[in-house]
Amino acid sequence: MYHKNKLTKVLSLTLALAFSATALNAQAKTFKVAVGDGAGGTQHELGKKFSAELKERTGNKHKAKLFLNGQLGSEQDTVNDAAIGTLDFSILAINNVTPFSPSVGILTLPYMIQSLDDAVALTQGEVGKELVENTIRDAGVRIIGWAYSGFRVLTNSKRPITTLEDLQGVVVRVPKNEIMIDTYKAWGINPTPMAWSETFTALQQRVVDGQDNPYITNYAMKFDEVQKYITNIRYLFSIEPLIVSEAVFQDQKPAVQKAILEAGEAATQHSAAWLKDQEANIKKELASRGMEISDPANGEKEWIEKAKTAVWPKYIDSIGGKDKLNSVLKSLGREGV
Ligand code: MLT
């Protein structure tokens, strides 16, 4: 009796394994992953971890090949390509997803996210789940992982900036993101919207004087070669989702879908730990390469007031209304508006 039961169990297990191997084998392929940033950044780290986890979880059958430095197109173009299924995956900054799915703007409202803990709470909690659903509906892409990249600091080649007065006359590149454009307008300048893939050359040729991105991104993009000054503004905590084409995702067998989702989750956990480990060292490294770092004057008070007063009311509807905003603020332990 015991042997019969045992044999049945072994047979079922063998059949189950054979079934899942067949399910995985059926579509064995190498997925293409567009990555906006260069090697050594948070996007790259998320992509490497995702790729390793996917390979392991599919018994080496499915691979993810990373194409760094915007080789597969500008970050916003990769959203379009994934939506129509000509690209499998992309890792890009959240601000480049907002134009396709406005409610994602909750993550790019100036001074909304005040720490890595806020970023983790929003992306991995109820808000994150809702944004995943909205992005599938609006943009045809599914967010399956998040890289956490730290605050976007302002860099420029002209002069040290600590006050809004210092900022006047500096030509700053921003992503094609209305919330960010309006934030700079609230600070008194007209920024230059430009694709990420064109930014290094524009800084090098002095078409623009500055830009903002996190320390790790500035390092991965070698911006220290073309920028001298850093201002530690904290208006946006950069979050960089890993998206998969919903068409490509739906085309996969359930076992592969499960592996993709689990690999994305493992990569997300890794990203938060990696940021904590790396950011301070990279800041030191940029300083040792000659970058001059300053803090905004008066605890950034003027920057915060101007941005929140002008930008928040304008985008309340697009991010889901006042009640939505207040429930998000409450979930972060903050006062409503
Ligand atoms: C941008 O500035 O367009 C993005 O934040 C760049 C990035 O993906 O790191």
Short mmCIF file of C-alpha atoms and ligand atoms in Angstrom, two decimals:
data_model
loop_
_atom_site.label_atom_id
_atom_site.label_comp_id
_atom_site.label_asym_id
_atom_site.label_seq_id
_atom_site.Cartn_x
_atom_site.Cartn_y
_atom_site.Cartn_z
CA MET A 1 0.00 0.00 0.00
CA TYR A 2 2.77 2.37 1.06
CA HIS A 3 4.74 1.56 -2.11
CA LYS A 4 1.71 2.03 -4.31
CA ASN A 5 1.04 5.47 -2.81
CA LYS A 6 4.65 6.42 -3.12
CA LEU A 7 4.75 5.29 -6.75
CA THR A 8 1.63 7.31 -7.53
CA LYS A 9 3.21 10.37 -5.94
CA VAL A 10 6.46 9.94 -7.87
CA LEU A 11 4.53 9.44 -11.11
CA SER A 12 2.40 12.55 -10.50
CA LEU A 13 5.45 14.62 -9.67
CA THR A 14 7.26 13.42 -12.81
CA LEU A 15 4.19 14.19 -14.92
CA ALA A 16 3.84 17.63 -13.32
CA LEU A 17 7.49 18.43 -13.95
CA ALA A 18 7.25 17.17 -17.52
CA PHE A 19 4.16 19.32 -18.01
CA SER A 20 5.73 22.44 -16.64
CA ALA A 21 8.95 21.79 -18.64
CA THR A 22 6.82 21.46 -21.77
CA ALA A 23 4.92 24.62 -20.91
CA LEU A 24 8.19 26.48 -20.49
CA ASN A 25 9.86 24.88 -23.52
CA ALA A 26 6.98 25.67 -25.81
CA GLN A 27 8.00 29.30 -26.09
CA ALA A 28 11.68 29.23 -25.17
CA LYS A 29 13.12 32.51 -26.29
CA THR A 30 15.41 35.39 -25.52
CA PHE A 31 13.37 38.45 -24.62
CA LYS A 32 14.66 41.88 -25.58
CA VAL A 33 14.89 44.39 -22.71
CA ALA A 34 15.43 48.07 -23.56
CA VAL A 35 17.35 49.96 -20.87
CA GLY A 36 17.47 53.77 -20.98
CA ASP A 37 20.59 54.22 -18.83
CA GLY A 38 24.18 53.04 -19.12
CA ALA A 39 26.03 50.26 -17.27
CA GLY A 40 26.34 50.57 -13.50
CA GLY A 41 23.01 52.30 -12.86
CA THR A 42 19.90 51.17 -11.01
CA GLN A 43 18.13 50.22 -14.25
CA HIS A 44 21.06 48.00 -15.25
CA GLU A 45 21.13 46.39 -11.80
CA LEU A 46 17.39 45.68 -11.91
CA GLY A 47 17.74 44.24 -15.41
CA LYS A 48 20.67 41.98 -14.49
CA LYS A 49 18.83 40.58 -11.48
CA PHE A 50 15.62 40.09 -13.49
CA SER A 51 17.50 38.32 -16.23
CA ALA A 52 19.30 35.96 -13.79
CA GLU A 53 16.06 35.16 -11.93
CA LEU A 54 14.11 34.52 -15.13
CA LYS A 55 16.77 32.15 -16.39
CA GLU A 56 16.83 30.27 -13.11
CA ARG A 57 13.04 30.09 -12.75
CA THR A 58 12.63 28.71 -16.29
CA GLY A 59 15.42 26.14 -16.00
CA ASN A 60 17.66 28.11 -18.40
CA LYS A 61 15.05 28.12 -21.16
CA HIS A 62 14.06 31.77 -21.12
CA LYS A 63 16.54 34.58 -21.18
CA ALA A 64 16.37 38.36 -21.11
CA LYS A 65 18.99 40.28 -23.08
CA LEU A 66 19.61 43.88 -21.99
CA PHE A 67 20.19 46.67 -24.54
CA LEU A 68 21.71 49.56 -22.57
CA ASN A 69 21.99 53.30 -23.25
CA GLY A 70 18.77 53.70 -25.18
CA GLN A 71 19.98 51.42 -28.04
CA LEU A 72 16.38 50.39 -28.71
CA GLY A 73 15.05 53.96 -28.83
CA SER A 74 14.11 56.77 -26.48
CA GLU A 75 12.42 55.70 -23.24
CA GLN A 76 9.06 57.06 -24.37
CA ASP A 77 9.38 55.29 -27.74
CA THR A 78 9.95 51.99 -25.94
CA VAL A 79 6.53 52.33 -24.27
CA ASN A 80 4.90 52.63 -27.69
CA ASP A 81 6.92 49.71 -29.04
CA ALA A 82 6.00 47.50 -26.09
CA ALA A 83 2.34 48.53 -26.40
CA ILE A 84 2.20 47.21 -29.96
CA GLY A 85 4.25 44.13 -29.09
CA THR A 86 7.35 44.86 -31.19
CA LEU A 87 9.43 45.14 -28.00
CA ASP A 88 9.23 42.69 -25.07
CA PHE A 89 10.46 44.64 -22.03
CA SER A 90 11.73 48.09 -21.12
CA ILE A 91 13.27 49.62 -18.00
CA LEU A 92 12.74 53.36 -17.89
CA ALA A 93 12.07 56.25 -15.55
CA ILE A 94 8.49 56.55 -14.28
CA ASN A 95 8.31 60.13 -15.57
CA ASN A 96 8.53 58.69 -19.09
CA VAL A 97 5.49 56.47 -18.45
CA THR A 98 3.27 59.29 -17.11
CA PRO A 99 2.46 60.74 -20.56
CA PHE A 100 0.84 57.37 -21.45
CA SER A 101 -0.99 56.81 -18.18
CA PRO A 102 -1.67 60.07 -16.30
CA SER A 103 -2.54 58.53 -12.90
CA VAL A 104 1.10 57.45 -12.65
CA GLY A 105 1.73 61.18 -12.12
CA ILE A 106 1.05 60.59 -8.41
CA LEU A 107 4.63 59.29 -8.28
CA THR A 108 6.04 62.38 -10.01
CA LEU A 109 4.22 65.12 -8.11
CA PRO A 110 6.99 67.33 -6.71
CA TYR A 111 7.84 66.52 -3.08
CA MET A 112 5.27 63.70 -2.88
CA ILE A 113 7.84 60.96 -2.19
CA GLN A 114 10.15 61.98 0.63
CA SER A 115 12.21 58.83 1.18
CA LEU A 116 13.02 55.34 -0.09
CA ASP A 117 10.46 54.05 2.43
CA ASP A 118 7.75 56.22 0.82
CA ALA A 119 8.75 54.94 -2.62
CA VAL A 120 8.62 51.31 -1.48
CA ALA A 121 5.29 51.80 0.33
CA LEU A 122 3.66 53.40 -2.71
CA THR A 123 4.93 51.03 -5.35
CA GLN A 124 4.54 47.79 -3.41
CA GLY A 125 1.24 48.63 -1.69
CA GLU A 126 -2.30 49.31 -2.89
CA VAL A 127 -1.30 52.40 -4.89
CA GLY A 128 1.23 50.37 -6.86
CA LYS A 129 -1.31 47.63 -7.63
CA GLU A 130 -3.76 50.22 -8.94
CA LEU A 131 -1.07 51.87 -11.08
CA VAL A 132 -0.18 48.48 -12.59
CA GLU A 133 -3.84 47.99 -13.61
CA ASN A 134 -4.15 51.56 -14.94
CA THR A 135 -1.00 51.23 -17.00
CA ILE A 136 -2.19 48.00 -18.62
CA ARG A 137 -5.50 49.71 -19.45
CA ASP A 138 -4.06 53.03 -20.67
CA ALA A 139 -0.73 52.09 -22.18
CA GLY A 140 -0.82 48.37 -23.00
CA VAL A 141 2.17 47.64 -20.78
CA ARG A 142 2.39 45.83 -17.44
CA ILE A 143 4.72 47.00 -14.68
CA ILE A 144 6.36 43.90 -13.21
CA GLY A 145 9.23 45.40 -11.22
CA TRP A 146 10.55 48.64 -9.79
CA ALA A 147 14.03 50.09 -9.50
CA TYR A 148 14.55 52.68 -6.78
CA SER A 149 17.09 55.28 -7.84
CA GLY A 150 17.11 58.03 -5.22
CA PHE A 151 16.34 61.75 -5.46
CA ARG A 152 16.90 63.55 -8.74
CA VAL A 153 19.58 66.13 -8.03
CA LEU A 154 20.17 69.12 -10.27
CA THR A 155 23.44 69.21 -12.20
CA ASN A 156 24.80 72.03 -14.37
CA SER A 157 27.95 73.31 -16.02
CA LYS A 158 27.51 77.02 -15.27
CA ARG A 159 27.62 77.79 -11.55
CA PRO A 160 26.79 76.57 -8.07
CA ILE A 161 23.04 76.84 -7.48
CA THR A 162 21.50 77.05 -4.04
CA THR A 163 18.64 79.56 -4.52
CA LEU A 164 15.97 80.04 -7.15
CA GLU A 165 17.74 83.27 -8.02
CA ASP A 166 20.86 81.28 -8.95
CA LEU A 167 18.72 79.08 -11.20
CA GLN A 168 17.53 81.95 -13.39
CA GLY A 169 19.24 81.98 -16.79
CA VAL A 170 20.36 78.35 -16.57
CA VAL A 171 19.02 76.22 -19.44
CA VAL A 172 17.81 72.96 -17.95
CA ARG A 173 16.84 69.84 -19.88
CA VAL A 174 13.78 68.01 -18.54
CA PRO A 175 12.02 64.83 -19.71
CA LYS A 176 8.89 65.34 -21.85
CA ASN A 177 6.79 65.27 -18.70
CA GLU A 178 4.27 68.05 -18.05
CA ILE A 179 4.54 67.86 -14.27
CA MET A 180 8.30 68.33 -14.37
CA ILE A 181 8.07 71.09 -16.97
CA ASP A 182 5.55 72.93 -14.77
CA THR A 183 7.73 72.48 -11.72
CA TYR A 184 10.63 74.30 -13.38
CA LYS A 185 8.22 76.98 -14.59
CA ALA A 186 7.09 77.44 -10.97
CA TRP A 187 10.76 77.96 -10.15
CA GLY A 188 10.88 80.76 -12.72
CA ILE A 189 12.55 79.22 -15.77
CA ASN A 190 11.39 77.66 -19.03
CA PRO A 191 13.04 74.23 -19.17
CA THR A 192 13.92 72.40 -22.39
CA PRO A 193 11.96 69.13 -22.83
CA MET A 194 14.18 66.54 -24.51
CA ALA A 195 14.39 62.76 -24.88
CA TRP A 196 16.72 61.05 -22.46
CA SER A 197 18.70 59.45 -25.27
CA GLU A 198 19.71 62.93 -26.54
CA THR A 199 20.67 64.40 -23.19
CA PHE A 200 24.39 63.56 -22.91
CA THR A 201 25.17 65.08 -26.31
CA ALA A 202 23.08 68.17 -25.55
CA LEU A 203 25.01 68.72 -22.30
CA GLN A 204 28.32 68.07 -24.04
CA GLN A 205 27.59 70.51 -26.84
CA ARG A 206 26.23 73.06 -24.35
CA VAL A 207 22.83 73.14 -26.05
CA VAL A 208 21.61 72.94 -22.45
CA ASP A 209 23.48 73.77 -19.23
CA GLY A 210 21.94 71.27 -16.87
CA GLN A 211 19.49 68.48 -16.06
CA ASP A 212 18.31 66.50 -13.06
CA ASN A 213 18.71 62.82 -12.30
CA PRO A 214 19.74 60.69 -9.31
CA TYR A 215 23.38 60.35 -8.24
CA ILE A 216 23.62 56.79 -9.52
CA THR A 217 22.14 57.72 -12.90
CA ASN A 218 24.45 60.73 -13.26
CA TYR A 219 27.35 58.40 -12.55
CA ALA A 220 26.19 55.64 -14.92
CA MET A 221 25.73 58.23 -17.69
CA LYS A 222 29.20 59.71 -17.04
CA PHE A 223 27.68 63.18 -16.58
CA ASP A 224 30.69 64.21 -14.50
CA GLU A 225 32.49 64.53 -17.85
CA VAL A 226 30.13 67.30 -18.96
CA GLN A 227 28.71 68.76 -15.70
CA LYS A 228 30.48 70.49 -12.79
CA TYR A 229 27.89 71.44 -10.13
CA ILE A 230 25.30 69.43 -8.21
CA THR A 231 22.43 70.80 -6.09
CA ASN A 232 20.78 68.35 -3.72
CA ILE A 233 17.16 69.16 -4.50
CA ARG A 234 14.69 66.47 -3.44
CA TYR A 235 11.61 67.23 -5.54
CA LEU A 236 11.42 63.82 -7.20
CA PHE A 237 12.47 60.44 -5.92
CA SER A 238 13.21 58.54 -9.08
CA ILE A 239 11.43 55.25 -9.55
CA GLU A 240 12.13 53.19 -12.64
CA PRO A 241 9.67 50.47 -13.57
CA LEU A 242 10.38 47.33 -15.53
CA ILE A 243 7.52 47.00 -18.01
CA VAL A 244 6.52 44.11 -20.23
CA SER A 245 4.39 44.38 -23.33
CA GLU A 246 0.92 43.18 -22.25
CA ALA A 247 0.54 41.49 -25.66
CA VAL A 248 3.79 39.59 -25.18
CA PHE A 249 2.88 38.72 -21.57
CA GLN A 250 -0.53 37.35 -22.57
CA ASP A 251 1.16 35.26 -25.25
CA GLN A 252 3.14 33.31 -22.64
CA LYS A 253 2.11 30.06 -20.97
CA PRO A 254 0.96 30.47 -17.34
CA ALA A 255 4.22 28.92 -16.06
CA VAL A 256 6.26 31.52 -17.94
CA GLN A 257 4.00 34.36 -16.82
CA LYS A 258 4.52 33.21 -13.24
CA ALA A 259 8.30 33.11 -13.73
CA ILE A 260 8.26 36.63 -15.23
CA LEU A 261 6.25 38.04 -12.32
CA GLU A 262 8.38 36.32 -9.69
CA ALA A 263 11.62 37.40 -11.36
CA GLY A 264 10.31 41.00 -11.41
CA GLU A 265 9.49 40.83 -7.73
CA ALA A 266 12.89 39.43 -6.80
CA ALA A 267 14.59 42.16 -8.86
CA THR A 268 12.51 44.83 -7.06
CA GLN A 269 13.61 43.60 -3.61
CA HIS A 270 17.20 43.59 -4.79
CA SER A 271 16.93 47.15 -6.12
CA ALA A 272 15.98 48.73 -2.78
CA ALA A 273 18.89 46.99 -1.02
CA TRP A 274 21.31 47.94 -3.81
CA LEU A 275 20.40 51.64 -3.65
CA LYS A 276 21.06 51.74 0.11
CA ASP A 277 24.38 50.06 -0.46
CA GLN A 278 25.62 52.18 -3.37
CA GLU A 279 24.30 55.76 -3.27
CA ALA A 280 26.65 57.25 -0.65
CA ASN A 281 29.75 55.76 -2.33
CA ILE A 282 28.73 57.04 -5.72
CA LYS A 283 28.18 60.52 -4.31
CA LYS A 284 31.74 60.43 -2.91
CA GLU A 285 33.07 59.16 -6.22
CA LEU A 286 31.45 62.03 -8.15
CA ALA A 287 32.91 64.52 -5.65
CA SER A 288 36.35 62.96 -6.05
CA ARG A 289 36.03 63.41 -9.80
CA GLY A 290 35.70 67.15 -9.23
CA MET A 291 31.96 67.74 -9.01
CA GLU A 292 30.99 70.47 -6.53
CA ILE A 293 28.00 69.57 -4.38
CA SER A 294 25.72 72.08 -2.58
CA ASP A 295 22.47 71.99 -0.65
CA PRO A 296 19.58 74.30 -1.51
CA ALA A 297 19.40 77.36 0.74
CA ASN A 298 16.97 77.49 3.72
CA GLY A 299 16.22 73.77 3.68
CA GLU A 300 14.79 74.08 0.13
CA LYS A 301 11.78 75.98 1.57
CA GLU A 302 11.26 78.32 -1.38
CA TRP A 303 11.62 75.51 -3.93
CA ILE A 304 9.09 73.36 -2.08
CA GLU A 305 6.51 76.11 -1.61
CA LYS A 306 6.62 77.34 -5.21
CA ALA A 307 6.41 73.84 -6.70
CA LYS A 308 3.61 72.56 -4.50
CA THR A 309 1.52 75.72 -4.81
CA ALA A 310 1.68 75.82 -8.60
CA VAL A 311 1.80 72.14 -9.57
CA TRP A 312 -0.31 70.10 -7.17
CA PRO A 313 -3.65 71.84 -7.84
CA LYS A 314 -3.12 71.60 -11.60
CA TYR A 315 -2.63 67.81 -11.58
CA ILE A 316 -5.08 66.70 -8.89
CA ASP A 317 -7.69 65.56 -11.42
CA SER A 318 -5.29 63.65 -13.64
CA ILE A 319 -3.90 61.65 -10.74
CA GLY A 320 -7.38 60.62 -9.59
CA GLY A 321 -8.85 63.56 -7.65
CA LYS A 322 -8.51 65.12 -4.21
CA ASP A 323 -9.80 62.10 -2.28
CA LYS A 324 -7.26 59.88 -4.01
CA LEU A 325 -4.45 62.32 -3.24
CA ASN A 326 -5.50 62.55 0.40
CA SER A 327 -5.76 58.80 0.82
CA VAL A 328 -2.26 58.42 -0.60
CA LEU A 329 -0.93 61.13 1.72
CA LYS A 330 -2.66 59.46 4.65
CA SER A 331 -1.12 56.11 3.76
CA LEU A 332 2.27 57.82 4.03
CA GLY A 333 1.34 59.26 7.43
CA ARG A 334 1.01 62.81 6.13
CA GLU A 335 -1.64 65.57 6.28
CA GLY A 336 -4.16 65.82 3.46
CA VAL A 337 -4.63 68.93 1.30
C1 MLT B 1 14.96 61.03 -17.82
O1 MLT B 1 15.52 61.99 -17.27
O2 MLT B 1 14.38 61.09 -18.91
C2 MLT B 1 15.04 59.73 -17.10
O3 MLT B 1 14.90 59.91 -15.74
C3 MLT B 1 16.32 59.09 -17.36
C4 MLT B 1 16.44 57.72 -16.82
O4 MLT B 1 15.76 56.83 -17.27
O5 MLT B 1 17.26 57.46 -15.95
#
